[in-house]
PDB file of C-alpha atoms in Angstrom:
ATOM      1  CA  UNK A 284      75.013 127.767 158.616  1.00  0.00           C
ATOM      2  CA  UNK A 285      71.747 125.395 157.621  1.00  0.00           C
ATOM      3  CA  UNK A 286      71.542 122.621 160.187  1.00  0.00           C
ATOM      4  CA  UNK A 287      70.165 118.957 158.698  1.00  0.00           C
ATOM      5  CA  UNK A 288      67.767 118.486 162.255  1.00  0.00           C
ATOM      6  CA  UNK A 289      64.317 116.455 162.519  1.00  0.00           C
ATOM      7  CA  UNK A 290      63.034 118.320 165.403  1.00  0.00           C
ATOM      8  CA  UNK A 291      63.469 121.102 167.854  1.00  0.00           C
ATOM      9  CA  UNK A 292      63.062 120.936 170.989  1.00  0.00           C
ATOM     10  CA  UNK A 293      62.480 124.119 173.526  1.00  0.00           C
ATOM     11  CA  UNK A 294      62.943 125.279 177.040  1.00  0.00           C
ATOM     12  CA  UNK A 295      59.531 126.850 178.091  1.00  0.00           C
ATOM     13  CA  UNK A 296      60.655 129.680 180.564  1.00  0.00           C
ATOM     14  CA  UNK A 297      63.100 132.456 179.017  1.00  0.00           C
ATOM     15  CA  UNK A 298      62.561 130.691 175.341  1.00  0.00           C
ATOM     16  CA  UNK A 299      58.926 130.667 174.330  1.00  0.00           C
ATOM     17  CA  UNK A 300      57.663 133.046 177.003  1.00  0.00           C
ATOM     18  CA  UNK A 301      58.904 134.379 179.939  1.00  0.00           C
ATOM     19  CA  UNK A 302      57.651 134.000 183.839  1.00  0.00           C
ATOM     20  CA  UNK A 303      60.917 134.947 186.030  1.00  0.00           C
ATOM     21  CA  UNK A 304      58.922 137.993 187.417  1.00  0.00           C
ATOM     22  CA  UNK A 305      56.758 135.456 189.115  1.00  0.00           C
ATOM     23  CA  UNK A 306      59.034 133.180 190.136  1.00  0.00           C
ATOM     24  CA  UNK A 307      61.053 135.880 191.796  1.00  0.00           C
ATOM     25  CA  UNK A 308      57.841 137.403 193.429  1.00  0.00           C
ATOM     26  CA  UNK A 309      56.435 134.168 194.629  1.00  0.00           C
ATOM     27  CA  UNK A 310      60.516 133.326 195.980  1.00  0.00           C
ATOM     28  CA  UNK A 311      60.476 136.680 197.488  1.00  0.00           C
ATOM     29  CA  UNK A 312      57.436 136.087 199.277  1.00  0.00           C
ATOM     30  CA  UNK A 313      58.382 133.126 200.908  1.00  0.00           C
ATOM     31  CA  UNK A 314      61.824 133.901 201.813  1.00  0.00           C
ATOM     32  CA  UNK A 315      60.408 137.331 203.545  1.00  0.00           C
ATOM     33  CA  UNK A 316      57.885 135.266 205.699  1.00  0.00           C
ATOM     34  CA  UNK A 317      60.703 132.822 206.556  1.00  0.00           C
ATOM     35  CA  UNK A 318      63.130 135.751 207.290  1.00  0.00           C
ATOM     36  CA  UNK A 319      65.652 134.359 204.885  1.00  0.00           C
ATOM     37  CA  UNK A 320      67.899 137.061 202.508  1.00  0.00           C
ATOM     38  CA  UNK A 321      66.846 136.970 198.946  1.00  0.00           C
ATOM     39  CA  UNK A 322      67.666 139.248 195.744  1.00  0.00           C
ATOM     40  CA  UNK A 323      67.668 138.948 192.296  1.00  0.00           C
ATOM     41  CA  UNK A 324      70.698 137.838 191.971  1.00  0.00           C
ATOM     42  CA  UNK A 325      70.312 134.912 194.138  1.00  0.00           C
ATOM     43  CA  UNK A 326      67.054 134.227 192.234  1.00  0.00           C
ATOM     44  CA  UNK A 327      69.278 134.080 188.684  1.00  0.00           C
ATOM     45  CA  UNK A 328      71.645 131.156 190.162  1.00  0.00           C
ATOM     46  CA  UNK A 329      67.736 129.195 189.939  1.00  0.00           C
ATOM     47  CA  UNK A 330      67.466 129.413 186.326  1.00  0.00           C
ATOM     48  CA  UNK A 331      66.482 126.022 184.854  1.00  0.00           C
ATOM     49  CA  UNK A 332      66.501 124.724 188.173  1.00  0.00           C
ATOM     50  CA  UNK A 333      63.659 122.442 189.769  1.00  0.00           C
ATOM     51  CA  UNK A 334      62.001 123.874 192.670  1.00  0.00           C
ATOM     52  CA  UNK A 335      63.504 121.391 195.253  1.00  0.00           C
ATOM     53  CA  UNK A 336      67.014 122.689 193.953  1.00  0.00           C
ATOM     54  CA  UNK A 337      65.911 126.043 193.859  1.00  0.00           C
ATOM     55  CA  UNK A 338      64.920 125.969 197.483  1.00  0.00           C
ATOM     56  CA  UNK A 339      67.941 124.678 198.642  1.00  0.00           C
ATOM     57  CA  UNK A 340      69.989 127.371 197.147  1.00  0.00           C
ATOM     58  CA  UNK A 341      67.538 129.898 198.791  1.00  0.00           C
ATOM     59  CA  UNK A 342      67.958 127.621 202.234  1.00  0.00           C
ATOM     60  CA  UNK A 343      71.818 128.516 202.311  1.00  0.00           C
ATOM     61  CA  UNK A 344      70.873 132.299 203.689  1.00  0.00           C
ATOM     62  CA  UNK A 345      68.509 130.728 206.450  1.00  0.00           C
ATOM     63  CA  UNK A 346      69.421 130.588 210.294  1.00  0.00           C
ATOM     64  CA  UNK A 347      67.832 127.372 210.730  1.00  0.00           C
ATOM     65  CA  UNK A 348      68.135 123.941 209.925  1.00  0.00           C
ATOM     66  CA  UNK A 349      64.930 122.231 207.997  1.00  0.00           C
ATOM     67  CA  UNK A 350      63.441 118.898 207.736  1.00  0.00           C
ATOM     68  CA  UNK A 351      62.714 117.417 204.399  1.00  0.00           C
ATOM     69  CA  UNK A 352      58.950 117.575 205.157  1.00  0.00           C
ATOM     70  CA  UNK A 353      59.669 121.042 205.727  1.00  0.00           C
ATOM     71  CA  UNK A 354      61.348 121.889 202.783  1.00  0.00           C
ATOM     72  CA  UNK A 355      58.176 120.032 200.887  1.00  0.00           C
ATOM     73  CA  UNK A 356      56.019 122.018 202.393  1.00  0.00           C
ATOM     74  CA  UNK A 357      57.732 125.318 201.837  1.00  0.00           C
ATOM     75  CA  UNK A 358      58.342 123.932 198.133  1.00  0.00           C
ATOM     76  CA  UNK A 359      54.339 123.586 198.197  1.00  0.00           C
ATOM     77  CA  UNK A 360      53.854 126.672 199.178  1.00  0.00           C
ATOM     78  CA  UNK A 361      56.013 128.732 196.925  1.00  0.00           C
ATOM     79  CA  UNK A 362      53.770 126.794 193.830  1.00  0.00           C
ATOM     80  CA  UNK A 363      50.819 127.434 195.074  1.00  0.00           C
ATOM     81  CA  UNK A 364      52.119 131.241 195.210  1.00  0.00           C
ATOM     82  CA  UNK A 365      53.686 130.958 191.743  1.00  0.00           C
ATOM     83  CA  UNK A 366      50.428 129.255 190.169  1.00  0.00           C
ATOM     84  CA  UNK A 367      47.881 131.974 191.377  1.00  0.00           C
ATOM     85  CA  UNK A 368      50.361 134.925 189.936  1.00  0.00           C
ATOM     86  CA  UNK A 369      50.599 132.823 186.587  1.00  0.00           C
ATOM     87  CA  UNK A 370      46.558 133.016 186.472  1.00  0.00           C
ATOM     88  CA  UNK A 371      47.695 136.492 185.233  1.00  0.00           C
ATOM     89  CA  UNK A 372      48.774 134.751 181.880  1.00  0.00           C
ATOM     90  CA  UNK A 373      46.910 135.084 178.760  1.00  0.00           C
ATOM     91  CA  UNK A 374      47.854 134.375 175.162  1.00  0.00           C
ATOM     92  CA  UNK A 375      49.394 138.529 175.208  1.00  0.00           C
ATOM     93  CA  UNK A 376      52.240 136.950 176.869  1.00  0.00           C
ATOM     94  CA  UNK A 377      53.534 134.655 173.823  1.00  0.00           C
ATOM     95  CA  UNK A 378      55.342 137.007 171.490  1.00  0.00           C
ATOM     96  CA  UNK A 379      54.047 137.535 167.613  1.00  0.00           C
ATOM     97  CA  UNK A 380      57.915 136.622 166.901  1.00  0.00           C
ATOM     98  CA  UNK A 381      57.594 133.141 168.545  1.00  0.00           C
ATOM     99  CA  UNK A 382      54.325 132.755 167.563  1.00  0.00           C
ATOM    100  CA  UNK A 383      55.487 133.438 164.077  1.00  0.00           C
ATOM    101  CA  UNK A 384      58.177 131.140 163.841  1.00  0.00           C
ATOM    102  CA  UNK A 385      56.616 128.143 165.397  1.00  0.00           C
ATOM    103  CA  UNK A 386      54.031 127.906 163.072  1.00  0.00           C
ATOM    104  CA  UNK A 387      56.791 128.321 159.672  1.00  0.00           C
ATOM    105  CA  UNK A 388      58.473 126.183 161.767  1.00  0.00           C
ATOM    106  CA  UNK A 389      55.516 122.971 162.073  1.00  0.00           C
ATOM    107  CA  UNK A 390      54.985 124.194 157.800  1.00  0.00           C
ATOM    108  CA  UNK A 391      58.386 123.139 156.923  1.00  0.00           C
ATOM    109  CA  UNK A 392      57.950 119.892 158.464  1.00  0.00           C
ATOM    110  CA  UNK A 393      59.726 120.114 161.762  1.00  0.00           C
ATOM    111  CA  UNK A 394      58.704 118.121 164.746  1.00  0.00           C
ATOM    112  CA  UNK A 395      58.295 120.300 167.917  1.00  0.00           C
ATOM    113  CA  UNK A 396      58.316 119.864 171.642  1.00  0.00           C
ATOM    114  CA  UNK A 397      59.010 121.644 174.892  1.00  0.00           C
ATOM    115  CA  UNK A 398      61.439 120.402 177.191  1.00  0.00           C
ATOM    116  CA  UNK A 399      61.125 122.167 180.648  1.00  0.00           C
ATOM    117  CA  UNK A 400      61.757 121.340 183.975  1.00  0.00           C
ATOM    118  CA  UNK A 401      58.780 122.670 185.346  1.00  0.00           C
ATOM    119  CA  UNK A 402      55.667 120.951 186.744  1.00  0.00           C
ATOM    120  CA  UNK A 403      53.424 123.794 185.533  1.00  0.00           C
ATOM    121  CA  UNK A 404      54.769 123.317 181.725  1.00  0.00           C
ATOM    122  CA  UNK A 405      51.406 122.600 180.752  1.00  0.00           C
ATOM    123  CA  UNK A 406      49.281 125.177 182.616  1.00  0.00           C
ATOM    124  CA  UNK A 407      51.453 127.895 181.658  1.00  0.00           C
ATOM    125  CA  UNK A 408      50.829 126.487 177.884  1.00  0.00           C
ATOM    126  CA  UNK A 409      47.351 126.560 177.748  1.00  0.00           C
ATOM    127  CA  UNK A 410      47.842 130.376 179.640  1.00  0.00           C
ATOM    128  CA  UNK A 411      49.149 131.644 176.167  1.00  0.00           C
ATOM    129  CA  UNK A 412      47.145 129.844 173.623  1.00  0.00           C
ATOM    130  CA  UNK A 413      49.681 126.787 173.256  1.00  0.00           C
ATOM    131  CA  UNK A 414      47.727 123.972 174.763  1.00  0.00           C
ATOM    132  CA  UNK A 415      47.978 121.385 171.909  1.00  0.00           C
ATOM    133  CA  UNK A 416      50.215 122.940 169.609  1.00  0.00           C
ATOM    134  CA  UNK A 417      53.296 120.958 170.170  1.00  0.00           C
ATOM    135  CA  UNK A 418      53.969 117.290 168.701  1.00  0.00           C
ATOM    136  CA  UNK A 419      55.613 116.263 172.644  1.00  0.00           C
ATOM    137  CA  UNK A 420      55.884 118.169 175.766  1.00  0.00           C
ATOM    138  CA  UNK A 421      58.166 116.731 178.592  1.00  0.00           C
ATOM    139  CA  UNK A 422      58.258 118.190 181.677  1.00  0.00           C
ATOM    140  CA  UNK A 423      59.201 117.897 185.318  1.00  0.00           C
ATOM    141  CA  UNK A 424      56.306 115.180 185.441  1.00  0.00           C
ATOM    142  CA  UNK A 425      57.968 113.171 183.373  1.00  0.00           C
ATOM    143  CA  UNK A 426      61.219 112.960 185.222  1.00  0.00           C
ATOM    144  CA  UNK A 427      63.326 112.485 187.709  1.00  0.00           C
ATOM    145  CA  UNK A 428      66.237 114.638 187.662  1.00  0.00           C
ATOM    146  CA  UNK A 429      66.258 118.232 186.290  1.00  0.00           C
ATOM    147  CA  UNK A 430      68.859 119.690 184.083  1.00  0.00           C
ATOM    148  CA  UNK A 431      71.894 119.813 183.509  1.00  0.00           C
ATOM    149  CA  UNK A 432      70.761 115.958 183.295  1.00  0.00           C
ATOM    150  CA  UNK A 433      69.912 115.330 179.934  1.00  0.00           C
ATOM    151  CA  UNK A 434      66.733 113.176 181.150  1.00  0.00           C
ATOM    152  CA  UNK A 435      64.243 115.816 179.836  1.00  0.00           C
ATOM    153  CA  UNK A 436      65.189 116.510 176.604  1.00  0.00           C
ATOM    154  CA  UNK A 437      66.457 112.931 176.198  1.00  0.00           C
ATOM    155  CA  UNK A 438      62.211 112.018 176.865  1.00  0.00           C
ATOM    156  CA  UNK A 439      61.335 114.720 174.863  1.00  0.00           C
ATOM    157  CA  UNK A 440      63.133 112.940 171.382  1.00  0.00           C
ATOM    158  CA  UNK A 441      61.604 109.853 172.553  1.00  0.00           C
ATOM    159  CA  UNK A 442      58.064 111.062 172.624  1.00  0.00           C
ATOM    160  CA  UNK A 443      58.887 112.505 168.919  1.00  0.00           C
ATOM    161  CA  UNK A 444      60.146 109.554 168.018  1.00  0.00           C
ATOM    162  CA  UNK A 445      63.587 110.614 166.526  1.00  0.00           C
ATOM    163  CA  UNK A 446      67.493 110.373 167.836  1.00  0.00           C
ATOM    164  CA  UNK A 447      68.840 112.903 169.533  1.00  0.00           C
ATOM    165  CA  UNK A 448      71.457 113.952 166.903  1.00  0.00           C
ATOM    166  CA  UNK A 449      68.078 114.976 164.948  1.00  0.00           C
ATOM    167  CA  UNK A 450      66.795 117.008 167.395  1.00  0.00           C
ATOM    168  CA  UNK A 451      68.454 120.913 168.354  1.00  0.00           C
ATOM    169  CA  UNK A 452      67.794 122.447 171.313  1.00  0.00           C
ATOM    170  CA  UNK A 453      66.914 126.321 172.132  1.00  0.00           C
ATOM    171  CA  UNK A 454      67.814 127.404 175.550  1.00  0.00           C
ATOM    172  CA  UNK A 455      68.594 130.453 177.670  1.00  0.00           C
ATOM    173  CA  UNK A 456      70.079 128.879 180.661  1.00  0.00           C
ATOM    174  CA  UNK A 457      73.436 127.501 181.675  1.00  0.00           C
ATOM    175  CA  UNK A 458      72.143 124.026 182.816  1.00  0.00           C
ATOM    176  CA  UNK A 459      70.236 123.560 179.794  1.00  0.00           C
ATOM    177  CA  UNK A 460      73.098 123.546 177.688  1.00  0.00           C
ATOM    178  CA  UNK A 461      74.830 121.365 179.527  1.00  0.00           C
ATOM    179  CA  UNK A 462      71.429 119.567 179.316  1.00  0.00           C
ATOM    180  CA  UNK A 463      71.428 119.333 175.468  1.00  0.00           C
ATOM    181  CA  UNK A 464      74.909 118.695 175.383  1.00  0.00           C
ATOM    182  CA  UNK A 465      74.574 115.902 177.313  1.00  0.00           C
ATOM    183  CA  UNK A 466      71.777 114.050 175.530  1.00  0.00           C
ATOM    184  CA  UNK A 467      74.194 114.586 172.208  1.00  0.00           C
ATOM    185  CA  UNK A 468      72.248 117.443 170.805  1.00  0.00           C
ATOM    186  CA  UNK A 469      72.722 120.031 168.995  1.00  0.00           C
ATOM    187  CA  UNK A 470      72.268 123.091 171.852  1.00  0.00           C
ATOM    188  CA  UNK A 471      71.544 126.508 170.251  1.00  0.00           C
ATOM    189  CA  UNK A 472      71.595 129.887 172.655  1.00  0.00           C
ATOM    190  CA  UNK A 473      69.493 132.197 173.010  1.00  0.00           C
ATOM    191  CA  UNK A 474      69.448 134.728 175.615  1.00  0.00           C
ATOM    192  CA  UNK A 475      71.103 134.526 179.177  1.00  0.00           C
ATOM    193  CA  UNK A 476      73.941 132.549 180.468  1.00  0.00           C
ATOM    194  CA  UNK A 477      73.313 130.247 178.016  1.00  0.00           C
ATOM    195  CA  UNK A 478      74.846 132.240 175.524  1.00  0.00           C
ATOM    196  CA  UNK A 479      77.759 133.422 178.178  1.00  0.00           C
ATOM    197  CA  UNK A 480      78.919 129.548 178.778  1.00  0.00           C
ATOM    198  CA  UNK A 481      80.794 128.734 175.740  1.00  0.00           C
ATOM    199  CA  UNK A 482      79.532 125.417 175.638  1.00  0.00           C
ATOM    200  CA  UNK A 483      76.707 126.022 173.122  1.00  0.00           C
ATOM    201  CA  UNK A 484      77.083 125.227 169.079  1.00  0.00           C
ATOM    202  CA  UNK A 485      75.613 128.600 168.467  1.00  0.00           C
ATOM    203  CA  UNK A 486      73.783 131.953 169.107  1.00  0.00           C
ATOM    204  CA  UNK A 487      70.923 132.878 168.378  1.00  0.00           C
ATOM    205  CA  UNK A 488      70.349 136.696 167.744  1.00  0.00           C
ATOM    206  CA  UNK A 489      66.552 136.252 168.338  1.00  0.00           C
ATOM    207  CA  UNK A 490      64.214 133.932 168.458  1.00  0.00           C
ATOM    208  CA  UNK A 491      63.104 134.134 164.187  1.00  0.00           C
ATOM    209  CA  UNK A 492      66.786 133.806 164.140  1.00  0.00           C
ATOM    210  CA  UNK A 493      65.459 129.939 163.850  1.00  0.00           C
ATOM    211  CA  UNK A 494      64.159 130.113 160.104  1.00  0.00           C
ATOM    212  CA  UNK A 495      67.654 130.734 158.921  1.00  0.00           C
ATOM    213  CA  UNK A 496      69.075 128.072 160.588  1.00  0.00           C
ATOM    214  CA  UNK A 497      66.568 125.290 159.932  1.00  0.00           C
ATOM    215  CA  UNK A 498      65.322 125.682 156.698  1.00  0.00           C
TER     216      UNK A 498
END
């Protein structure tokens, strides 16, 4: 299958690198210091979730009620926790495969972009040698509600200037497929539920997987 697309359009997390070990550690941490039960698996029902939604999912194990300026404060404080483990980030972390196929991928004329719904999108870029590579990057700056809403990928085709029936979309969660389905694009799996929901137009076997597809 060759797919007649404009642009592509990626989730950051699970897709072009991959920082779940530090959101889990920096979850972890603050769940332990609020004595609230947390495991991995609770930490995979937060995949491609914002932080606020994230939280309240963590919030259902806790023994006590919390105010919203709580909650924004405990929000705060799991980012600050997350942003001083991603300091551990260097360009190591971006794959040769990705790295690879991004760059045949900008030869052959395709517009790129990220499409994440996290506020550290860009910092977390520039951590692997990406600061400035791709054409648009929208992130959880840029909106106000996080996937499954379309509204991030949806800003993401309009900073590239094309329609969303140009534009595919590679994602390894869930709510990012709904995401892409959503927005009317064409959603392409890779990894994770994404790939488990039934609702995507296609797996991907790996990331290069890409180059045979768009061509």
């Amino acid at each position: 299958m060759i797919l007649q697309k404009k642009a592509v359009i990626f989730d950051l997390d699970g897709v072009i690198c991959f920082t779940d070990r530090f959101h889990y550690q920096a979850w972890k941490t603050l769940a332990d210091s609020l004595d609230i039960y947390f495991d991995e698996k609770i930490n995979n029902r937060l995949r491609g979730v914002s932080r606020m939604a994230s939280l309240e999912i963590i919030l259902e194990n806790a023994r006590e009620e919390y105010t919203q300026e709580e909650k924004n404060l405990i929000a705060e404080k799991k980012n600050d926790l997350y942003k001083d483990l991603l300091k551990n980030m260097s360009p190591a972390d971006l794959s040769e495969e990705v790295r690879d196929t991004l760059q045949e991928l900008r030869k052959r004329g395709y517009r790129l972009a990220i499409g994440s719904s996290s506020k550290n999108t860009k910092f977390i870029l520039e951590r692997i040698g990406l600061d400035g590579f791709f054409n648009a990057v929208a992130d959880g700056t840029d909106i106000t509600h996080s996937k499954p809403s379309p509204e991030v990928f949806l800003v993401a085709a309009e900073m590239l200037g094309e329609k969303p029936e140009d534009c595919a979309v590679v994602e390894d969660a869930k709510a990012g497929i709904e995401a892409a389905k959503a927005a009317g694009m064409t959603a392409l799996a890779l990894f994770g539920d994404a790939k488990e929901c039934g609702l995507e137009d296609y797996d991907l076997t790996g990331f290069g997987n890409l180059l045979d597809l768009l061509q």
